[in-house]
Coordinates of C-alpha atoms in Angstrom, one line a residue:
Chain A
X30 CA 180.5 29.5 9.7
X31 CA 176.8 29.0 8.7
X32 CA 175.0 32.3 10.3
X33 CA 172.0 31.7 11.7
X34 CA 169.3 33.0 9.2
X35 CA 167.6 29.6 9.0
X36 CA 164.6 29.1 8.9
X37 CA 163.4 30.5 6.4
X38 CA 166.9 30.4 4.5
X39 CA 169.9 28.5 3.9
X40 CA 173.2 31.0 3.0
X41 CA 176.7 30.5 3.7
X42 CA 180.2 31.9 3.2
X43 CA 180.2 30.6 0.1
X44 CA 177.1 32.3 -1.3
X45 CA 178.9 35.7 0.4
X46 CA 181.6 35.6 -1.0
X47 CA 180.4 35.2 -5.0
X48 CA 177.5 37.4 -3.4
X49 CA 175.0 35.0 -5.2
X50 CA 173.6 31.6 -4.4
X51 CA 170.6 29.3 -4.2
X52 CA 168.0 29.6 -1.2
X53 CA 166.0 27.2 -0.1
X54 CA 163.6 27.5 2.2
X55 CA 164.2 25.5 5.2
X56 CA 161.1 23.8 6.5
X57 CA 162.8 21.9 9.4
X58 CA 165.9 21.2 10.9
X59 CA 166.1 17.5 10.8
X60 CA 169.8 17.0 12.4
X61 CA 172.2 20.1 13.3
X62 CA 175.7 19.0 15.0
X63 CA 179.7 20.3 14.9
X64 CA 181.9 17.6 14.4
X65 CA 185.9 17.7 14.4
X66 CA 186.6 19.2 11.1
X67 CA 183.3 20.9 10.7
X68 CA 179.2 22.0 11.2
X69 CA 177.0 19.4 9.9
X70 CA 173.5 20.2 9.1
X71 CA 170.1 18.2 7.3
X72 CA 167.3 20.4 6.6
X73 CA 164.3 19.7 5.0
X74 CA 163.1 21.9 2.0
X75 CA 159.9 22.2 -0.4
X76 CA 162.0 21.9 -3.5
X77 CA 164.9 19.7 -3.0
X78 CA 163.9 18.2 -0.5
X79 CA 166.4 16.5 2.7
X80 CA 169.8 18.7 1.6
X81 CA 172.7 17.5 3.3
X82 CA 174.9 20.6 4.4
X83 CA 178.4 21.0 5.6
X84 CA 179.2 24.3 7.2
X85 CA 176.4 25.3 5.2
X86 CA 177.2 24.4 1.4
X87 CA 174.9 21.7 -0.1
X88 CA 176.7 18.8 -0.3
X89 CA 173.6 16.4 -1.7
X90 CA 170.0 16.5 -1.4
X91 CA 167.1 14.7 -2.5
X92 CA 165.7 16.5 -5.5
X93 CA 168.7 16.0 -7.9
X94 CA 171.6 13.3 -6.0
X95 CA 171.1 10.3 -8.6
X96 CA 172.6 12.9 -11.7
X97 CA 176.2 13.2 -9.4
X98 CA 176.7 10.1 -8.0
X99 CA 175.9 8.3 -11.3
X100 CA 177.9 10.5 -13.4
X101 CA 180.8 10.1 -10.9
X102 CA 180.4 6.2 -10.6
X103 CA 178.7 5.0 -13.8
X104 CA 181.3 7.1 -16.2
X105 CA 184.0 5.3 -14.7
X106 CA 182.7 1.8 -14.4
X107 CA 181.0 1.2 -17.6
X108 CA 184.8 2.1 -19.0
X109 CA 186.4 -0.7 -16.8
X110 CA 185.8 -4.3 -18.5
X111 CA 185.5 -5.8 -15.1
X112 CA 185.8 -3.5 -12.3
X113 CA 186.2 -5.6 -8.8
X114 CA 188.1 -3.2 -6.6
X115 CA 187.2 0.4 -6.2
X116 CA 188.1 3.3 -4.1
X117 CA 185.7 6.0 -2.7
X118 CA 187.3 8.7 -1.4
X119 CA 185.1 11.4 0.5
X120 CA 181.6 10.2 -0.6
X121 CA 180.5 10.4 3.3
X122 CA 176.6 10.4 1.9
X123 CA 176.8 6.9 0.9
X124 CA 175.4 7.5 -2.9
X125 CA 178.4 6.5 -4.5
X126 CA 178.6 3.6 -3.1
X127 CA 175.4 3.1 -3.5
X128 CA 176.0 3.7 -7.4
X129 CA 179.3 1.3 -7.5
X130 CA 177.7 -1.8 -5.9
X131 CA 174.9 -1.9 -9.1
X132 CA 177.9 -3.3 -10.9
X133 CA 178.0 -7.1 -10.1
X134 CA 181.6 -8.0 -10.7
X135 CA 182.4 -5.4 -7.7
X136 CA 183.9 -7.7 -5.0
X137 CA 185.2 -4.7 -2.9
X138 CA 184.6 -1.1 -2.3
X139 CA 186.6 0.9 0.4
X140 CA 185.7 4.0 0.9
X141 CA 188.2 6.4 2.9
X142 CA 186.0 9.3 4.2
X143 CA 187.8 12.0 6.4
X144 CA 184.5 12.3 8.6
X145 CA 183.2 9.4 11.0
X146 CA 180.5 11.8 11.8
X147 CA 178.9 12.6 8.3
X148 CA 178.7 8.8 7.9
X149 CA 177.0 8.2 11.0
X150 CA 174.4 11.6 10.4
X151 CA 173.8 10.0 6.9
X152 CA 173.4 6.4 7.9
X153 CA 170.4 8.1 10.4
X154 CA 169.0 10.6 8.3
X155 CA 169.7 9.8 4.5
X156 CA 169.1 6.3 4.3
X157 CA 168.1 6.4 0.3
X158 CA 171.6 7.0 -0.3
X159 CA 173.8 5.7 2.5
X160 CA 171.9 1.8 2.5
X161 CA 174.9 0.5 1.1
X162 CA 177.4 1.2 3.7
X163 CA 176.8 -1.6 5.6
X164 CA 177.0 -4.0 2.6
X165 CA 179.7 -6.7 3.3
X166 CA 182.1 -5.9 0.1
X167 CA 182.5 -1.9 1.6
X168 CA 185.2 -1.5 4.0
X169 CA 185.3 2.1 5.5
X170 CA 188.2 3.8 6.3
X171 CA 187.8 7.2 8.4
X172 CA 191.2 9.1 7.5
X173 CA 192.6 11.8 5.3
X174 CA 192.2 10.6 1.7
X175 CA 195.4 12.2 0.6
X176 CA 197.5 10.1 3.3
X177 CA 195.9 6.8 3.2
X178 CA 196.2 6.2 -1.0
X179 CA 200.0 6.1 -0.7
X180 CA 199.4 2.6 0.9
X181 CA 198.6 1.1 -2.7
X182 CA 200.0 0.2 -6.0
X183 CA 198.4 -1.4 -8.8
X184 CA 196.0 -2.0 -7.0
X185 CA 192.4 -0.6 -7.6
X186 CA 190.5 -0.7 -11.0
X187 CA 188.3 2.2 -10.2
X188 CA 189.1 4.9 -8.4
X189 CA 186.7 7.9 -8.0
X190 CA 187.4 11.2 -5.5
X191 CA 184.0 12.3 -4.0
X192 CA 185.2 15.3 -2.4
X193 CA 184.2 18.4 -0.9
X194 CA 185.0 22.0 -2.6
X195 CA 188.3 23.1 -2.7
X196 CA 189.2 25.5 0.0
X197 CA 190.5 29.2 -0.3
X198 CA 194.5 29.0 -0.4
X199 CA 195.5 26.3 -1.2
X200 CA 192.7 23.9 -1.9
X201 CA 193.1 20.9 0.1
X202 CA 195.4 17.9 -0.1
X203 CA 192.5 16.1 -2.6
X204 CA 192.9 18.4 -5.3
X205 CA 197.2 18.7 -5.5
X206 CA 199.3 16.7 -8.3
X207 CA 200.9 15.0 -6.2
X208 CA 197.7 13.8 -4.8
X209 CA 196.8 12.7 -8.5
X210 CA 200.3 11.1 -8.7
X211 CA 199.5 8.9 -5.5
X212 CA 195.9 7.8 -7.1
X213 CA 197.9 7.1 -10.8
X214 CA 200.3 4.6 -8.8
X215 CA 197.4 3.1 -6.6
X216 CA 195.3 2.2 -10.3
X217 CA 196.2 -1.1 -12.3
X218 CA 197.0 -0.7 -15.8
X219 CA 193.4 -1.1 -17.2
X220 CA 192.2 0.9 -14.6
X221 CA 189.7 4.2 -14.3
X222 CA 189.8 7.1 -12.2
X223 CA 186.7 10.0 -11.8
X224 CA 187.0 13.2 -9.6
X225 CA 184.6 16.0 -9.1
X226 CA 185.9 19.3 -10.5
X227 CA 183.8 22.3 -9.7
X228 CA 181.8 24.5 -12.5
X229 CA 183.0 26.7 -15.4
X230 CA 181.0 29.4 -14.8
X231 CA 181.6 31.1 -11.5
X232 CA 184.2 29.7 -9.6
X233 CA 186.0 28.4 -13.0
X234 CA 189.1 28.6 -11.6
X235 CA 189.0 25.5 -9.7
X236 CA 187.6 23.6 -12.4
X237 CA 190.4 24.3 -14.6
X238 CA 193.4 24.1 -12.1
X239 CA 192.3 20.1 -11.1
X240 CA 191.6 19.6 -14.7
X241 CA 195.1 20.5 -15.7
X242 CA 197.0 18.9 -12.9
X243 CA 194.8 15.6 -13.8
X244 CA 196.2 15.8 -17.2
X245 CA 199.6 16.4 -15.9
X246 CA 199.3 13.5 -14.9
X247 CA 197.6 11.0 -16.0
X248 CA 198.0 10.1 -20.4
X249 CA 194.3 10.4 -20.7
X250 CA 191.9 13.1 -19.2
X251 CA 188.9 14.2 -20.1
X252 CA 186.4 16.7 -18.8
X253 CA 182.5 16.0 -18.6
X254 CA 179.8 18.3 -17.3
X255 CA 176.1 17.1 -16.1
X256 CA 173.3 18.8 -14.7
X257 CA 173.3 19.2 -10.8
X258 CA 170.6 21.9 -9.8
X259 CA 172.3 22.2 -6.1
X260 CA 175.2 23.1 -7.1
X261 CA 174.8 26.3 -8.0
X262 CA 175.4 27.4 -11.1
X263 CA 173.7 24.3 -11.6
X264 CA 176.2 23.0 -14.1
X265 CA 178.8 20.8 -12.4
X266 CA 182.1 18.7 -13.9
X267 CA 184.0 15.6 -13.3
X268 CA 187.3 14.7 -15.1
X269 CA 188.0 11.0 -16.4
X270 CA 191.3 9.7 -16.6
X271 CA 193.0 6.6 -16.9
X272 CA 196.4 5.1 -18.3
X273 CA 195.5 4.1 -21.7
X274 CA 191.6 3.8 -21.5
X275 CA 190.0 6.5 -23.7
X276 CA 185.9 7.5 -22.4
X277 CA 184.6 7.9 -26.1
X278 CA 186.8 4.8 -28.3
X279 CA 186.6 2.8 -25.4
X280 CA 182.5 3.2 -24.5
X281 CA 181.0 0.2 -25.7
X282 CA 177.1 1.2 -25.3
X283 CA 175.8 -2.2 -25.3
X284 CA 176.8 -2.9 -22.2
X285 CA 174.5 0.0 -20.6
X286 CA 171.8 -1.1 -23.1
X287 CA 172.1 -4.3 -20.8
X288 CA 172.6 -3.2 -17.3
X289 CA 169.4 -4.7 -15.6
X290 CA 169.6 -1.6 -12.6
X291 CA 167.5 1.2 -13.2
X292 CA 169.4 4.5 -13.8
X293 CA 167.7 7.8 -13.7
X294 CA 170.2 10.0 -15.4
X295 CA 172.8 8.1 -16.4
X296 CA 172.8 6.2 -20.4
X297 CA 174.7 5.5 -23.4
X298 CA 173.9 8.6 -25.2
X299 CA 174.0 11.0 -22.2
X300 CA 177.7 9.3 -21.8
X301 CA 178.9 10.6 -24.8
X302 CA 176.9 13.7 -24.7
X303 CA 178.5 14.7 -21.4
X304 CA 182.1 14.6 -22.6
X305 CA 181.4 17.5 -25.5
X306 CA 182.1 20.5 -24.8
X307 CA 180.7 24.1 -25.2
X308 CA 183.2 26.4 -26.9
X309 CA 183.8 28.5 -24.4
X310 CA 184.8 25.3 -21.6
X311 CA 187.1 23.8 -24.5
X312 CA 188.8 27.2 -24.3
X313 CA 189.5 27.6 -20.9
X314 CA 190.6 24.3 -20.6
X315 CA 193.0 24.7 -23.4
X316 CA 194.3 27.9 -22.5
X317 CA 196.6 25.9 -19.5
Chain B
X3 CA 155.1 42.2 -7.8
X4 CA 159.0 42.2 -7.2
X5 CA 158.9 43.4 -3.3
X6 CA 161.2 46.1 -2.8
X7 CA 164.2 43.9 -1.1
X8 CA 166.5 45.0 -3.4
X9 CA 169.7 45.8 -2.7
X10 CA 171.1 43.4 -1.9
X11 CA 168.8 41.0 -3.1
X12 CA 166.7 40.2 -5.8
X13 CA 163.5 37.9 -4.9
X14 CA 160.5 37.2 -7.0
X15 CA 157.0 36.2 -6.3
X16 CA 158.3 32.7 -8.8
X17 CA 161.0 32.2 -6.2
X18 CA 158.7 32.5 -3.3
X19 CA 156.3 30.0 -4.9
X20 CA 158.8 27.5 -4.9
X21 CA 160.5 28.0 -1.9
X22 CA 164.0 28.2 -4.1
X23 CA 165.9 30.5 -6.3
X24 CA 168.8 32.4 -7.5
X25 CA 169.8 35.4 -5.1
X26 CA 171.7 37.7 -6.5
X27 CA 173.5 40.9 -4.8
X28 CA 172.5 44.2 -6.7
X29 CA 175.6 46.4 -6.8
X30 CA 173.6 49.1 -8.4
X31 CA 169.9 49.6 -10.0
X32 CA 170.6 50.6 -13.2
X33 CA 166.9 51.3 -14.8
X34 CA 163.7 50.3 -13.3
X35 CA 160.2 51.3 -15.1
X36 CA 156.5 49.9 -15.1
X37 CA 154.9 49.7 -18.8
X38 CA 151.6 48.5 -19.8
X39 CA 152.5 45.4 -19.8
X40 CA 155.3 44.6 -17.0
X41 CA 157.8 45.8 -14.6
X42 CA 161.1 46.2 -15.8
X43 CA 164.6 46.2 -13.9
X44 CA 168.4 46.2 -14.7
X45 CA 170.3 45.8 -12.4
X46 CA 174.0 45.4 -12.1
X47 CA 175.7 42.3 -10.3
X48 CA 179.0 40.7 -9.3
X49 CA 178.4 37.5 -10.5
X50 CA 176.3 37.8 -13.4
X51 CA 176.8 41.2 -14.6
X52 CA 173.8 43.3 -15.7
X53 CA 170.7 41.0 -15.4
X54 CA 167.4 42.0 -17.2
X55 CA 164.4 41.5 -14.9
X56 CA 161.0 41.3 -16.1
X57 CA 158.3 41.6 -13.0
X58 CA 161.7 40.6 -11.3
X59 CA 162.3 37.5 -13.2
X60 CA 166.1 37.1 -14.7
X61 CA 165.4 37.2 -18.5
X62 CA 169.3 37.5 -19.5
X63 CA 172.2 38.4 -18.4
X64 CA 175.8 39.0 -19.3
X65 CA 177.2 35.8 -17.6
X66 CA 175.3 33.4 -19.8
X67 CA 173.1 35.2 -22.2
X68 CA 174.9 33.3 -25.5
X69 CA 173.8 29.8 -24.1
X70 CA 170.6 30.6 -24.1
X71 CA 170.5 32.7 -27.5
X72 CA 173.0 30.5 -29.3
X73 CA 171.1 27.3 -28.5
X74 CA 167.4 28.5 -29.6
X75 CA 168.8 30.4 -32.8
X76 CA 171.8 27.7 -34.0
X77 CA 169.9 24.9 -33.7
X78 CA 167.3 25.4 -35.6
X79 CA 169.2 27.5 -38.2
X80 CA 172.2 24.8 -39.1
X81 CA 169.3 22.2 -39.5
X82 CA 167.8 24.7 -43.0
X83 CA 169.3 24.2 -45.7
X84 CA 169.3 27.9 -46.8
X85 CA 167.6 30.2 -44.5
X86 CA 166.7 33.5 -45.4
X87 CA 163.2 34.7 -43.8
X88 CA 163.4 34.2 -40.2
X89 CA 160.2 35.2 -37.6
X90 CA 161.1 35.8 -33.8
X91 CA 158.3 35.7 -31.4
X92 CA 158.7 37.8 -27.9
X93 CA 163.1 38.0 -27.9
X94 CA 163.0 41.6 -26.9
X95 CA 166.3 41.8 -25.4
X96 CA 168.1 41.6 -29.2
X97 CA 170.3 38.5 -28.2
X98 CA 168.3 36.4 -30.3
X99 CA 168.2 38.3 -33.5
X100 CA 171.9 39.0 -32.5
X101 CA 172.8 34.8 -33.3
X102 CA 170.3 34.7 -36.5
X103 CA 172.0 37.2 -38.1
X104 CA 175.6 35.5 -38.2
X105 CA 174.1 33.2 -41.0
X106 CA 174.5 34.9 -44.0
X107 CA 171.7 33.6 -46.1
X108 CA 169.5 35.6 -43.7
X109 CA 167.7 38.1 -45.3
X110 CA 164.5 39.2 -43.6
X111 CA 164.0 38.8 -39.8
X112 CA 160.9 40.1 -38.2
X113 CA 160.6 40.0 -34.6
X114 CA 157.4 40.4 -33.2
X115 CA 157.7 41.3 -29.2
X116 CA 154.7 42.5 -27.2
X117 CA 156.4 45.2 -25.1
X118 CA 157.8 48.2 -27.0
X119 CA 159.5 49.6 -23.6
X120 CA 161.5 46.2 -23.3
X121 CA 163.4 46.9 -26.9
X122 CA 163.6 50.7 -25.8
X123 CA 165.6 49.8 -22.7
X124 CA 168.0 47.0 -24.2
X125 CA 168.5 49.4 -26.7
X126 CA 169.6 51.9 -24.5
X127 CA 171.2 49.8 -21.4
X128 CA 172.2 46.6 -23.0
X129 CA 173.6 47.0 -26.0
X130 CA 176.1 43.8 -26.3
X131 CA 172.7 42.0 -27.1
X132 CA 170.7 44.4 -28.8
X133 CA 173.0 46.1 -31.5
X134 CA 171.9 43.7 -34.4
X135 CA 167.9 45.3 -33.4
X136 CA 168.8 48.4 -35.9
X137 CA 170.4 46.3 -38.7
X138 CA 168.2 46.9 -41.6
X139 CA 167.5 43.6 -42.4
X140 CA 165.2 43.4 -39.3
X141 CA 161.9 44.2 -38.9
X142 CA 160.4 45.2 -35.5
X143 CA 156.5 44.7 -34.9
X144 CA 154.8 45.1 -31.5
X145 CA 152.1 43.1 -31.1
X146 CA 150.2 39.8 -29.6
X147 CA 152.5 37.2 -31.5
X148 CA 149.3 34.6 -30.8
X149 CA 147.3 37.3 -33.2
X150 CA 150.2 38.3 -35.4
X151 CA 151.0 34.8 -36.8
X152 CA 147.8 34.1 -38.4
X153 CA 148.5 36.3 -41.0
X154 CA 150.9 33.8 -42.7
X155 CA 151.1 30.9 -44.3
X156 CA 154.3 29.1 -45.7
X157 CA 155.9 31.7 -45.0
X158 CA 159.0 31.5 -42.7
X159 CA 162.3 29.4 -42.9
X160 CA 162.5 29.6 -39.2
X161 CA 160.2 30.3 -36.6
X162 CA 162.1 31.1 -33.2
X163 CA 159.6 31.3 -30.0
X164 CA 161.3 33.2 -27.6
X165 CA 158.8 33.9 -24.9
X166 CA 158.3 34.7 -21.1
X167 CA 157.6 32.0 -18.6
X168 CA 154.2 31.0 -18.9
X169 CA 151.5 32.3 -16.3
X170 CA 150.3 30.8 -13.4
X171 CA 146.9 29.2 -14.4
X172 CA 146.5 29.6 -18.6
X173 CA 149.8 29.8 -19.5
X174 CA 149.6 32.0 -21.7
X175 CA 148.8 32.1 -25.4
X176 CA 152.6 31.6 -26.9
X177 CA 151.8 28.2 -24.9
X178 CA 148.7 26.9 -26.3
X179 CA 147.7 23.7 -29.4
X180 CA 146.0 26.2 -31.4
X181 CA 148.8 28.9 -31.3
X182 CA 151.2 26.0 -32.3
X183 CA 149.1 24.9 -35.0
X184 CA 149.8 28.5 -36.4
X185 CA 153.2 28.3 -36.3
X186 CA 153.3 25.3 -38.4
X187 CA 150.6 26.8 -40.6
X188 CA 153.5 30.0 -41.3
X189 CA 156.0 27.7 -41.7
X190 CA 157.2 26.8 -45.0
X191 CA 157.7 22.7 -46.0
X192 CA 161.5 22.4 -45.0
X193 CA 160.9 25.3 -42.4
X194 CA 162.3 24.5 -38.8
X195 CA 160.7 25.8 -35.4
X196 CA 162.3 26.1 -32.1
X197 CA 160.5 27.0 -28.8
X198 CA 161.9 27.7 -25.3
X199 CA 160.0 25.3 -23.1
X200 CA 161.1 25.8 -19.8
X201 CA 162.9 22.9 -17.1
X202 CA 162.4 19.7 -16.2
X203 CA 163.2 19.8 -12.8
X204 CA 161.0 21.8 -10.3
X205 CA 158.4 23.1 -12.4
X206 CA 158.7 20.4 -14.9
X207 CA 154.5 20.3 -15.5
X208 CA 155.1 23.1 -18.1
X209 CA 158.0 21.8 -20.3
X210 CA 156.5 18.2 -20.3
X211 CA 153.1 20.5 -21.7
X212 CA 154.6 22.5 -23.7
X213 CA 156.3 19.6 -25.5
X214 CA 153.3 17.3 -25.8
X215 CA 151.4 20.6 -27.2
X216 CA 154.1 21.0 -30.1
X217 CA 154.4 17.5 -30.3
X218 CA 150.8 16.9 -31.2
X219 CA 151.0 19.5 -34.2
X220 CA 154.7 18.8 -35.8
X221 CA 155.6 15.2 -37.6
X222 CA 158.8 16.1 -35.9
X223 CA 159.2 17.2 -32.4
X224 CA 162.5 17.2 -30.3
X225 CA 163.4 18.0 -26.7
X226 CA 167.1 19.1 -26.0
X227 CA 168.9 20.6 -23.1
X228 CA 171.0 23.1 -21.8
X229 CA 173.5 24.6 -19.4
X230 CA 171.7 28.4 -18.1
X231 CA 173.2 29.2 -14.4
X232 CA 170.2 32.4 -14.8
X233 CA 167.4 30.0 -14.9
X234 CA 167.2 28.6 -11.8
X235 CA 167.5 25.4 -11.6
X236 CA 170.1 25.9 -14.1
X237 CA 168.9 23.5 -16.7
X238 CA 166.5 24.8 -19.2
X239 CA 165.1 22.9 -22.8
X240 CA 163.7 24.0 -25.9
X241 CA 161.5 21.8 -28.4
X242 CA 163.0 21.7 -31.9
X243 CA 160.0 21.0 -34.0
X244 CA 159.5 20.5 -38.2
X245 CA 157.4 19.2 -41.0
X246 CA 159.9 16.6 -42.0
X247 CA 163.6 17.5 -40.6
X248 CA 165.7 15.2 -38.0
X249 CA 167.4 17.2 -35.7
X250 CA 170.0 14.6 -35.5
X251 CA 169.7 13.0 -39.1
X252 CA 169.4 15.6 -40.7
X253 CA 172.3 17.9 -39.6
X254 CA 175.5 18.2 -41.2
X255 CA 178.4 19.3 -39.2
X256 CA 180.5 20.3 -41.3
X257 CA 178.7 23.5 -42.3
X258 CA 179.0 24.5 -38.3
X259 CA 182.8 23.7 -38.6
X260 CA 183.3 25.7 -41.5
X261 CA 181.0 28.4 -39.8
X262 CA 183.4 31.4 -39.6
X263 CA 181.5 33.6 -37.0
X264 CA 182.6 33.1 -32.9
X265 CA 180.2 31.0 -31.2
X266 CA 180.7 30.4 -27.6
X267 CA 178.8 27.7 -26.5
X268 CA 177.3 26.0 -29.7
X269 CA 179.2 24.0 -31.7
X270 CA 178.8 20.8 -34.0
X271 CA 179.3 18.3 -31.0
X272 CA 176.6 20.4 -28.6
X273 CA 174.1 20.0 -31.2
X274 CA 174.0 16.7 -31.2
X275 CA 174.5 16.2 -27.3
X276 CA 172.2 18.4 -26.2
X277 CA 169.6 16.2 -27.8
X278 CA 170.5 13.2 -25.9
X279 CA 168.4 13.4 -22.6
X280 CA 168.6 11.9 -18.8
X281 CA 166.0 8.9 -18.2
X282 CA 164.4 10.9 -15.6
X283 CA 163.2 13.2 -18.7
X284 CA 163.3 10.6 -21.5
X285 CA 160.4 9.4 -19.1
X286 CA 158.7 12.3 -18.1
X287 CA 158.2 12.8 -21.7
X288 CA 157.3 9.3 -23.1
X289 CA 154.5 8.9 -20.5
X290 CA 152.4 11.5 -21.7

């Protein structure tokens, strides 16, 4: 899958295909291995420094992974009045996790990653972001996302899908409506849920077919963008949704004012500010 | 200066600096010429359509040229009460002048861009951004805009700095205290100022100058942020600057709502989130 061009550059299938992409220039190869469902591989790089591949696509690194995994987890939690159980699912890297357990009313994270392998390369080679996994509250699950959250009802107050891109065809089991149907049953009334949602730019397709079966879905949803520099176009989104809980009326910024963890990205104005929308995003997304 | 590796690939001596950068594939060279000045490119792409190289740095391109141009021309311009004489430093391309001229109060715009060959080529190869260059309310000047705007005083409603990348080493004089001191100098009293100021996450030294700089000669001096998949890393800021008008106080959305010209990115909630800023940046710019 990833062709052999490194060092001095990462590309992949991806990058081919849309026939641009970011390079970075590789200065080692930390960890390279192939796992069940697919290649695995850490390099280290002069501008983002440790990236975190799978079959080549950056998946995190260390230049820019606090701006995703706190707009995935801090979105979400600051919206729940007190969060206790959450589910990960994907989030192999260990950041969101990371990001989740800042919240002190969190009793219990599980966290249902497909890969045993990318939790055991990131415990070795990542351990800014993956520390957390062996906190007592996280239980970790190593099955197919999709399968194991028809197990629950009513039962989680956050839940938040770290996953990987959606594949050509079909796009996965993470990213179907009835995969969004199984996640609405598994949340209590109160409760919050976050995915990532791919960019509006490029691959805008993806972004606005998840976005729409959200909404199908659930009675609120609501599209935010950040800024994530490895994911090219550098632009990335999540969508919010929830029950009855809406991310603007419901925000109540005092309580970030108070969080006593240090955020790098993540605040009360930069929540609201991610949830508007340029005109042409508010279009596509209307258009469905 | 850009190595011939085109096609497929554009590379720049920036990108090799950094060890990072956008790749595009060239599909075809459309015009490439070396003036005075610079070397200039256009090239067309898949993913971002024609891209305008300078020395083979992506200045626009169809994909996202309107972020860009909307957010350093709307900004400023909804925050005057009445504008009518507008100065554009460097803006070459047209795009610029293209957004100032939707406001109807408008009724002088000089823009002063160093390189005559740049405006001879968007004229002929892009003209989507540079059709508003032969309107006859604009007035084209080519020379130094460091020199040319000491010849005001109170002068200009809005001052738009649409420049190059600053150099390696100096900078460059649409960079410097003294050149920004000028600026404020041509402005009139309610007059509003907006300068690109590059990104704050790889080569983050010059936007964290550049605002200090304007910073140190404005009462009022505002960072904001936006989406630009060109600029690699795909985040890129301006400085809103002004004798005595808030960015965020001072605006009044409603004349943006009842604006009835097609805006594709800007709109009244973008103006005020793209002033609200990540702590990583709220820092880098408070320590100075």
């Amino acid at each position: 899958m990833l062709e052999k061009v490194y060092p001095p550059f990462i590309f992949n299938e991806f990058d081919r295909k849309n026939k641009f992409g970011l390079f970075m220039d590789v200065e080692k190869v930390i960890y390279s291995g192939v796992t069940k469902f697919q290649r695995i591989d850490i390099f280290e790089t002069k501008a983002f420094g440790k990236v975190f591949t799978l079959d080549g696509v950056p998946m995190t690194c260390e230049l820019d992974e606090f701006v995703y995994h706190e707009m995935i987890s801090h979105v979400p939690l600051f919206l729940h009045e007190n969060p206790k159980k959450v589910l990960v699912i994907g989030g192999g890297d260990g950041g969101t996790v990371r990001e989740v357990l800042k919240h002190p009313s969190i009793e219990k994270v599980i966290m249902c990653e497909l890969d045993e392998e990318v939790v055991e390369a990131t415990k070795k080679y990542l351990p800014n972001l993956s520390y957390e996994l062996n906190n007592p509250k996280v239980h970790l699950v190593f099955e197919d996302g999709s399968k194991f959250i028809k197990n629950f009802n009513n039962e989680f107050d956050v839940i938040i899908i770290d996953s990987t891109d959606p594949t050509e065809g079909g796009g996965g089991a993470l990213y179907t409506e009835s995969f969004y149907q199984d996640c609405f049953k598994a949340l209590t009334e109160n409760g919050v849920f976050t995915a990532q949602t791919e960019e509006p730019f490029i691959e805008k397709e993806w972004m606005i077919r998840a976005y729409k079966r959200i909404s199908s879905v659930f009675n609120v949803a609501k599209l935010y963008l950040g800024f994530v520099p490895e994911y090219t176009p550098g632009t990335w989104s999540w969508t919010f949704a929830s029950k009855n809980i809406d991310p603007i009326k419901d925000f109540n910024p005092e309580k970030v004012r108070n969080f006593d963890k240090e955020l790098k990205y993540y605040n009360e104005e930069m929540h609201v500010a991610s949830f508007a929308l340029p005109n042409f995003v508010k279009k596509m997304i209307k258009d469905i």
